[in-house]
Amino acid sequence: MLSILYNEYKEWGCPNCGCDSAISGCFSGGGVTTGTCRHCKLTFEIRSDNGIGTVRYGSHPENPSDPKSEYVMEYARRIPHPRSGIPAWHWEPKDVRPDEGEYWSSRGVGYDLSGFVKTKAAGERILAMVHEVLGTDKCETYLDYRPSEPTWIQFKFQSSEFDLEKLDKLSREADRVVTKEILKQCLHGKSN
């Protein structure tokens, strides 16, 4: 596994393709974490300038052709960033749409009913559906988009406007899709 510094990752991206977005790995601590590039799927280690951890990753047989071979652990190898001087490029998720409605992955009912959308455009389309169903362009339900977190986009339904339990249930039954019909069935106070 390759290991690069965090400041190099921020400047030049994935050591293989230069993509600026990685899915966090299963290990983090001591100034060290792993990530998998969202574009090329390379898994690599990202380390702070003063990372103190030494991590052993995955094991494999020392001699793969010998079934009795001892297993060895892999250590990350710190390398100078291979794309040094070539700026990272910005990764954006594909704006995939179902035949009807929009994909929306519920996080469950709490203070509100929040869920993830894949793109800002998908969230804006859900908000347009909400405005149409409510018959107003002002509502408490909202798209929570933060430019600093372009892959962590939430859409939040409010209990003052919708039956959150019902909306959660119906969207899950529809394979994590929200449609105008589902929204109409879940209008606050509607008993369908």
PDB file of C-alpha atoms in Angstrom:
ATOM      1  CA  MET A   1       0.000   0.000   0.000  1.00  0.00           C
ATOM      2  CA  LEU A   2       1.221   3.480  -0.849  1.00  0.00           C
ATOM      3  CA  SER A   3       1.420   6.174   1.808  1.00  0.00           C
ATOM      4  CA  ILE A   4       1.269   9.914   1.101  1.00  0.00           C
ATOM      5  CA  LEU A   5       1.071  12.991   3.305  1.00  0.00           C
ATOM      6  CA  TYR A   6      -2.259  14.718   3.900  1.00  0.00           C
ATOM      7  CA  ASN A   7      -1.044  18.074   2.561  1.00  0.00           C
ATOM      8  CA  GLU A   8       0.100  16.291  -0.642  1.00  0.00           C
ATOM      9  CA  TYR A   9      -3.306  14.617  -0.944  1.00  0.00           C
ATOM     10  CA  LYS A  10      -5.084  17.990  -0.586  1.00  0.00           C
ATOM     11  CA  GLU A  11      -2.879  19.533  -3.277  1.00  0.00           C
ATOM     12  CA  TRP A  12      -2.404  16.673  -5.775  1.00  0.00           C
ATOM     13  CA  GLY A  13      -5.166  14.166  -4.897  1.00  0.00           C
ATOM     14  CA  CYS A  14      -5.061  10.395  -5.316  1.00  0.00           C
ATOM     15  CA  PRO A  15      -1.524   9.168  -6.005  1.00  0.00           C
ATOM     16  CA  ASN A  16      -2.825   7.248  -9.021  1.00  0.00           C
ATOM     17  CA  CYS A  17      -5.329   9.497 -10.834  1.00  0.00           C
ATOM     18  CA  GLY A  18      -5.372  12.859  -9.000  1.00  0.00           C
ATOM     19  CA  CYS A  19      -9.030  12.672  -7.913  1.00  0.00           C
ATOM     20  CA  ASP A  20      -9.695  14.912  -4.878  1.00  0.00           C
ATOM     21  CA  SER A  21     -12.220  12.616  -3.177  1.00  0.00           C
ATOM     22  CA  ALA A  22     -11.663   9.433  -1.199  1.00  0.00           C
ATOM     23  CA  ILE A  23     -13.930   7.224   0.874  1.00  0.00           C
ATOM     24  CA  SER A  24     -12.555   6.929   4.387  1.00  0.00           C
ATOM     25  CA  GLY A  25     -11.102   3.546   5.238  1.00  0.00           C
ATOM     26  CA  CYS A  26     -11.657   1.317   8.209  1.00  0.00           C
ATOM     27  CA  PHE A  27      -8.591   2.516  10.110  1.00  0.00           C
ATOM     28  CA  SER A  28      -7.780   5.899  11.574  1.00  0.00           C
ATOM     29  CA  GLY A  29      -5.515   6.915  14.424  1.00  0.00           C
ATOM     30  CA  GLY A  30      -2.117   8.305  15.343  1.00  0.00           C
ATOM     31  CA  GLY A  31      -2.214  10.755  12.450  1.00  0.00           C
ATOM     32  CA  VAL A  32      -2.785   7.963   9.924  1.00  0.00           C
ATOM     33  CA  THR A  33      -5.885   6.929   7.962  1.00  0.00           C
ATOM     34  CA  THR A  34      -6.695   4.993   4.824  1.00  0.00           C
ATOM     35  CA  GLY A  35      -8.797   6.072   1.898  1.00  0.00           C
ATOM     36  CA  THR A  36     -10.135   4.594  -1.317  1.00  0.00           C
ATOM     37  CA  CYS A  37     -10.247   6.868  -4.352  1.00  0.00           C
ATOM     38  CA  ARG A  38     -13.822   7.437  -5.540  1.00  0.00           C
ATOM     39  CA  HIS A  39     -12.657   7.441  -9.169  1.00  0.00           C
ATOM     40  CA  CYS A  40     -10.008   4.726  -9.665  1.00  0.00           C
ATOM     41  CA  LYS A  41     -10.701   2.770  -6.419  1.00  0.00           C
ATOM     42  CA  LEU A  42      -7.029   2.693  -5.322  1.00  0.00           C
ATOM     43  CA  THR A  43      -6.710   2.250  -1.557  1.00  0.00           C
ATOM     44  CA  PHE A  44      -3.869   4.236  -0.011  1.00  0.00           C
ATOM     45  CA  GLU A  45      -2.679   5.569   3.326  1.00  0.00           C
ATOM     46  CA  ILE A  46      -2.929   9.270   4.169  1.00  0.00           C
ATOM     47  CA  ARG A  47      -0.650  10.425   6.945  1.00  0.00           C
ATOM     48  CA  SER A  48      -0.244  13.743   8.753  1.00  0.00           C
ATOM     49  CA  ASP A  49       3.151  15.421   8.705  1.00  0.00           C
ATOM     50  CA  ASN A  50       3.765  14.151  12.221  1.00  0.00           C
ATOM     51  CA  GLY A  51       1.839  10.856  12.052  1.00  0.00           C
ATOM     52  CA  ILE A  52       3.224   8.476  14.649  1.00  0.00           C
ATOM     53  CA  GLY A  53       1.434   5.288  13.717  1.00  0.00           C
ATOM     54  CA  THR A  54       2.880   2.327  11.869  1.00  0.00           C
ATOM     55  CA  VAL A  55       0.075   0.197  10.544  1.00  0.00           C
ATOM     56  CA  ARG A  56       0.043  -3.358   9.241  1.00  0.00           C
ATOM     57  CA  TYR A  57      -2.612  -3.950   6.612  1.00  0.00           C
ATOM     58  CA  GLY A  58      -4.062  -7.218   5.252  1.00  0.00           C
ATOM     59  CA  SER A  59      -2.164 -10.429   5.218  1.00  0.00           C
ATOM     60  CA  HIS A  60      -1.217 -12.706   2.341  1.00  0.00           C
ATOM     61  CA  PRO A  61       0.749 -15.965   2.040  1.00  0.00           C
ATOM     62  CA  GLU A  62       4.480 -15.486   1.735  1.00  0.00           C
ATOM     63  CA  ASN A  63       4.521 -18.222  -0.912  1.00  0.00           C
ATOM     64  CA  PRO A  64       1.050 -18.338  -2.552  1.00  0.00           C
ATOM     65  CA  SER A  65       1.711 -21.692  -4.247  1.00  0.00           C
ATOM     66  CA  ASP A  66       2.399 -23.396  -0.880  1.00  0.00           C
ATOM     67  CA  PRO A  67      -0.801 -24.046   1.140  1.00  0.00           C
ATOM     68  CA  LYS A  68       1.289 -24.271   4.339  1.00  0.00           C
ATOM     69  CA  SER A  69       3.049 -20.966   3.731  1.00  0.00           C
ATOM     70  CA  GLU A  70       3.311 -18.449   6.576  1.00  0.00           C
ATOM     71  CA  TYR A  71       1.202 -15.329   6.276  1.00  0.00           C
ATOM     72  CA  VAL A  72       2.896 -11.931   6.174  1.00  0.00           C
ATOM     73  CA  MET A  73       1.424  -8.494   6.864  1.00  0.00           C
ATOM     74  CA  GLU A  74       1.749  -5.564   4.499  1.00  0.00           C
ATOM     75  CA  TYR A  75       3.087  -2.197   5.665  1.00  0.00           C
ATOM     76  CA  ALA A  76       2.351   1.042   3.851  1.00  0.00           C
ATOM     77  CA  ARG A  77       5.299   2.422   1.926  1.00  0.00           C
ATOM     78  CA  ARG A  78       5.813   6.174   2.236  1.00  0.00           C
ATOM     79  CA  ILE A  79       6.530   7.612  -1.202  1.00  0.00           C
ATOM     80  CA  PRO A  80       6.933  11.096  -2.629  1.00  0.00           C
ATOM     81  CA  HIS A  81       3.625  11.942  -4.289  1.00  0.00           C
ATOM     82  CA  PRO A  82       3.876  10.657  -7.889  1.00  0.00           C
ATOM     83  CA  ARG A  83       1.696  13.498  -9.214  1.00  0.00           C
ATOM     84  CA  SER A  84       3.682  16.255  -7.490  1.00  0.00           C
ATOM     85  CA  GLY A  85       3.031  19.557  -9.241  1.00  0.00           C
ATOM     86  CA  ILE A  86      -0.112  18.337 -11.058  1.00  0.00           C
ATOM     87  CA  PRO A  87      -3.193  19.811  -9.342  1.00  0.00           C
ATOM     88  CA  ALA A  88      -5.911  17.476  -8.108  1.00  0.00           C
ATOM     89  CA  TRP A  89      -9.106  17.419 -10.143  1.00  0.00           C
ATOM     90  CA  HIS A  90     -12.552  17.746  -8.567  1.00  0.00           C
ATOM     91  CA  TRP A  91     -14.646  14.573  -8.432  1.00  0.00           C
ATOM     92  CA  GLU A  92     -18.419  14.854  -8.555  1.00  0.00           C
ATOM     93  CA  PRO A  93     -20.872  11.983  -8.212  1.00  0.00           C
ATOM     94  CA  LYS A  94     -23.028  11.103 -11.207  1.00  0.00           C
ATOM     95  CA  ASP A  95     -26.509  12.590 -11.097  1.00  0.00           C
ATOM     96  CA  VAL A  96     -28.352   9.281 -11.462  1.00  0.00           C
ATOM     97  CA  ARG A  97     -32.166   9.362 -11.360  1.00  0.00           C
ATOM     98  CA  PRO A  98     -34.831   6.690 -10.991  1.00  0.00           C
ATOM     99  CA  ASP A  99     -37.687   6.483 -13.532  1.00  0.00           C
ATOM    100  CA  GLU A 100     -39.860   8.534 -11.177  1.00  0.00           C
ATOM    101  CA  GLY A 101     -38.926  10.782  -8.241  1.00  0.00           C
ATOM    102  CA  GLU A 102     -35.461  11.068  -6.722  1.00  0.00           C
ATOM    103  CA  TYR A 103     -33.118   8.791  -4.806  1.00  0.00           C
ATOM    104  CA  TRP A 104     -33.042   9.722  -1.120  1.00  0.00           C
ATOM    105  CA  SER A 105     -31.489   7.487   1.530  1.00  0.00           C
ATOM    106  CA  SER A 106     -33.140   8.026   4.917  1.00  0.00           C
ATOM    107  CA  ARG A 107     -31.068   8.232   8.091  1.00  0.00           C
ATOM    108  CA  GLY A 108     -34.204   7.615  10.180  1.00  0.00           C
ATOM    109  CA  VAL A 109     -36.566   9.798  12.158  1.00  0.00           C
ATOM    110  CA  GLY A 110     -35.116  12.025  14.861  1.00  0.00           C
ATOM    111  CA  TYR A 111     -35.554  15.762  15.363  1.00  0.00           C
ATOM    112  CA  ASP A 112     -36.347  15.777  11.650  1.00  0.00           C
ATOM    113  CA  LEU A 113     -36.173  13.161   8.899  1.00  0.00           C
ATOM    114  CA  SER A 114     -32.854  13.579   7.180  1.00  0.00           C
ATOM    115  CA  GLY A 115     -31.435  11.511   4.391  1.00  0.00           C
ATOM    116  CA  PHE A 116     -28.689  11.606   1.818  1.00  0.00           C
ATOM    117  CA  VAL A 117     -28.949  12.601  -1.821  1.00  0.00           C
ATOM    118  CA  LYS A 118     -26.148  11.907  -4.290  1.00  0.00           C
ATOM    119  CA  THR A 119     -25.959  15.386  -5.801  1.00  0.00           C
ATOM    120  CA  LYS A 120     -26.973  18.947  -5.050  1.00  0.00           C
ATOM    121  CA  ALA A 121     -29.149  18.895  -8.189  1.00  0.00           C
ATOM    122  CA  ALA A 122     -31.074  15.861  -6.844  1.00  0.00           C
ATOM    123  CA  GLY A 123     -31.725  17.738  -3.588  1.00  0.00           C
ATOM    124  CA  GLU A 124     -32.899  20.798  -5.500  1.00  0.00           C
ATOM    125  CA  ARG A 125     -35.337  18.626  -7.473  1.00  0.00           C
ATOM    126  CA  ILE A 126     -36.737  17.140  -4.229  1.00  0.00           C
ATOM    127  CA  LEU A 127     -37.145  20.664  -2.852  1.00  0.00           C
ATOM    128  CA  ALA A 128     -39.056  21.635  -6.020  1.00  0.00           C
ATOM    129  CA  MET A 129     -41.361  18.611  -5.470  1.00  0.00           C
ATOM    130  CA  VAL A 130     -41.901  19.685  -1.840  1.00  0.00           C
ATOM    131  CA  HIS A 131     -42.777  23.231  -2.949  1.00  0.00           C
ATOM    132  CA  GLU A 132     -45.231  21.846  -5.515  1.00  0.00           C
ATOM    133  CA  VAL A 133     -46.888  19.461  -3.029  1.00  0.00           C
ATOM    134  CA  LEU A 134     -47.135  22.139  -0.308  1.00  0.00           C
ATOM    135  CA  GLY A 135     -48.273  24.757  -2.823  1.00  0.00           C
ATOM    136  CA  THR A 136     -45.706  27.309  -1.656  1.00  0.00           C
ATOM    137  CA  ASP A 137     -42.118  28.304  -2.334  1.00  0.00           C
ATOM    138  CA  LYS A 138     -41.467  28.789   1.399  1.00  0.00           C
ATOM    139  CA  CYS A 139     -41.161  25.773   3.651  1.00  0.00           C
ATOM    140  CA  GLU A 140     -39.264  24.439   6.664  1.00  0.00           C
ATOM    141  CA  THR A 141     -38.072  21.329   4.808  1.00  0.00           C
ATOM    142  CA  TYR A 142     -34.671  22.059   3.290  1.00  0.00           C
ATOM    143  CA  LEU A 143     -31.585  20.944   1.382  1.00  0.00           C
ATOM    144  CA  ASP A 144     -28.505  20.911   3.628  1.00  0.00           C
ATOM    145  CA  TYR A 145     -25.691  21.461   1.120  1.00  0.00           C
ATOM    146  CA  ARG A 146     -22.281  22.634   2.275  1.00  0.00           C
ATOM    147  CA  PRO A 147     -19.638  23.455  -0.350  1.00  0.00           C
ATOM    148  CA  SER A 148     -16.962  22.200   2.067  1.00  0.00           C
ATOM    149  CA  GLU A 149     -18.663  18.750   2.089  1.00  0.00           C
ATOM    150  CA  PRO A 150     -19.775  18.182  -1.526  1.00  0.00           C
ATOM    151  CA  THR A 151     -20.296  14.431  -1.047  1.00  0.00           C
ATOM    152  CA  TRP A 152     -22.203  14.673   2.275  1.00  0.00           C
ATOM    153  CA  ILE A 153     -25.468  16.192   1.030  1.00  0.00           C
ATOM    154  CA  GLN A 154     -28.556  15.841   3.191  1.00  0.00           C
ATOM    155  CA  PHE A 155     -32.182  16.644   2.568  1.00  0.00           C
ATOM    156  CA  LYS A 156     -34.210  17.277   5.741  1.00  0.00           C
ATOM    157  CA  PHE A 157     -37.979  16.905   6.017  1.00  0.00           C
ATOM    158  CA  GLN A 158     -39.735  18.660   8.924  1.00  0.00           C
ATOM    159  CA  SER A 159     -42.544  17.287  11.116  1.00  0.00           C
ATOM    160  CA  SER A 160     -44.502  20.531  10.779  1.00  0.00           C
ATOM    161  CA  GLU A 161     -45.076  19.657   7.118  1.00  0.00           C
ATOM    162  CA  PHE A 162     -44.873  15.866   6.797  1.00  0.00           C
ATOM    163  CA  ASP A 163     -45.646  12.684   8.744  1.00  0.00           C
ATOM    164  CA  LEU A 164     -42.002  11.678   9.156  1.00  0.00           C
ATOM    165  CA  GLU A 165     -42.593   8.052  10.201  1.00  0.00           C
ATOM    166  CA  LYS A 166     -44.829   7.454   7.201  1.00  0.00           C
ATOM    167  CA  LEU A 167     -42.439   9.209   4.816  1.00  0.00           C
ATOM    168  CA  ASP A 168     -39.524   7.147   6.131  1.00  0.00           C
ATOM    169  CA  LYS A 169     -41.517   3.906   5.719  1.00  0.00           C
ATOM    170  CA  LEU A 170     -42.836   4.670   2.228  1.00  0.00           C
ATOM    171  CA  SER A 171     -39.484   5.853   0.847  1.00  0.00           C
ATOM    172  CA  ARG A 172     -37.768   2.687   2.132  1.00  0.00           C
ATOM    173  CA  GLU A 173     -40.504   0.531   0.573  1.00  0.00           C
ATOM    174  CA  ALA A 174     -39.898   2.376  -2.719  1.00  0.00           C
ATOM    175  CA  ASP A 175     -36.175   1.405  -2.659  1.00  0.00           C
ATOM    176  CA  ARG A 176     -35.047   4.722  -1.161  1.00  0.00           C
ATOM    177  CA  VAL A 177     -36.931   6.893  -3.619  1.00  0.00           C
ATOM    178  CA  VAL A 178     -39.137   9.933  -2.893  1.00  0.00           C
ATOM    179  CA  THR A 179     -41.898  10.822  -5.346  1.00  0.00           C
ATOM    180  CA  LYS A 180     -44.605  13.490  -5.447  1.00  0.00           C
ATOM    181  CA  GLU A 181     -47.206  10.804  -4.708  1.00  0.00           C
ATOM    182  CA  ILE A 182     -45.324   9.687  -1.589  1.00  0.00           C
ATOM    183  CA  LEU A 183     -45.012  13.301  -0.446  1.00  0.00           C
ATOM    184  CA  LYS A 184     -48.748  13.879  -0.977  1.00  0.00           C
ATOM    185  CA  GLN A 185     -49.567  10.787   1.126  1.00  0.00           C
ATOM    186  CA  CYS A 186     -47.338  12.084   3.924  1.00  0.00           C
ATOM    187  CA  LEU A 187     -48.558  15.670   4.198  1.00  0.00           C
ATOM    188  CA  HIS A 188     -48.860  16.592   7.849  1.00  0.00           C
ATOM    189  CA  GLY A 189     -52.305  15.660   9.137  1.00  0.00           C
ATOM    190  CA  LYS A 190     -53.260  13.573   6.079  1.00  0.00           C
ATOM    191  CA  SER A 191     -54.675  10.166   7.068  1.00  0.00           C
ATOM    192  CA  ASN A 192     -54.158   7.856   4.061  1.00  0.00           C
TER     193      ASN A 192
END
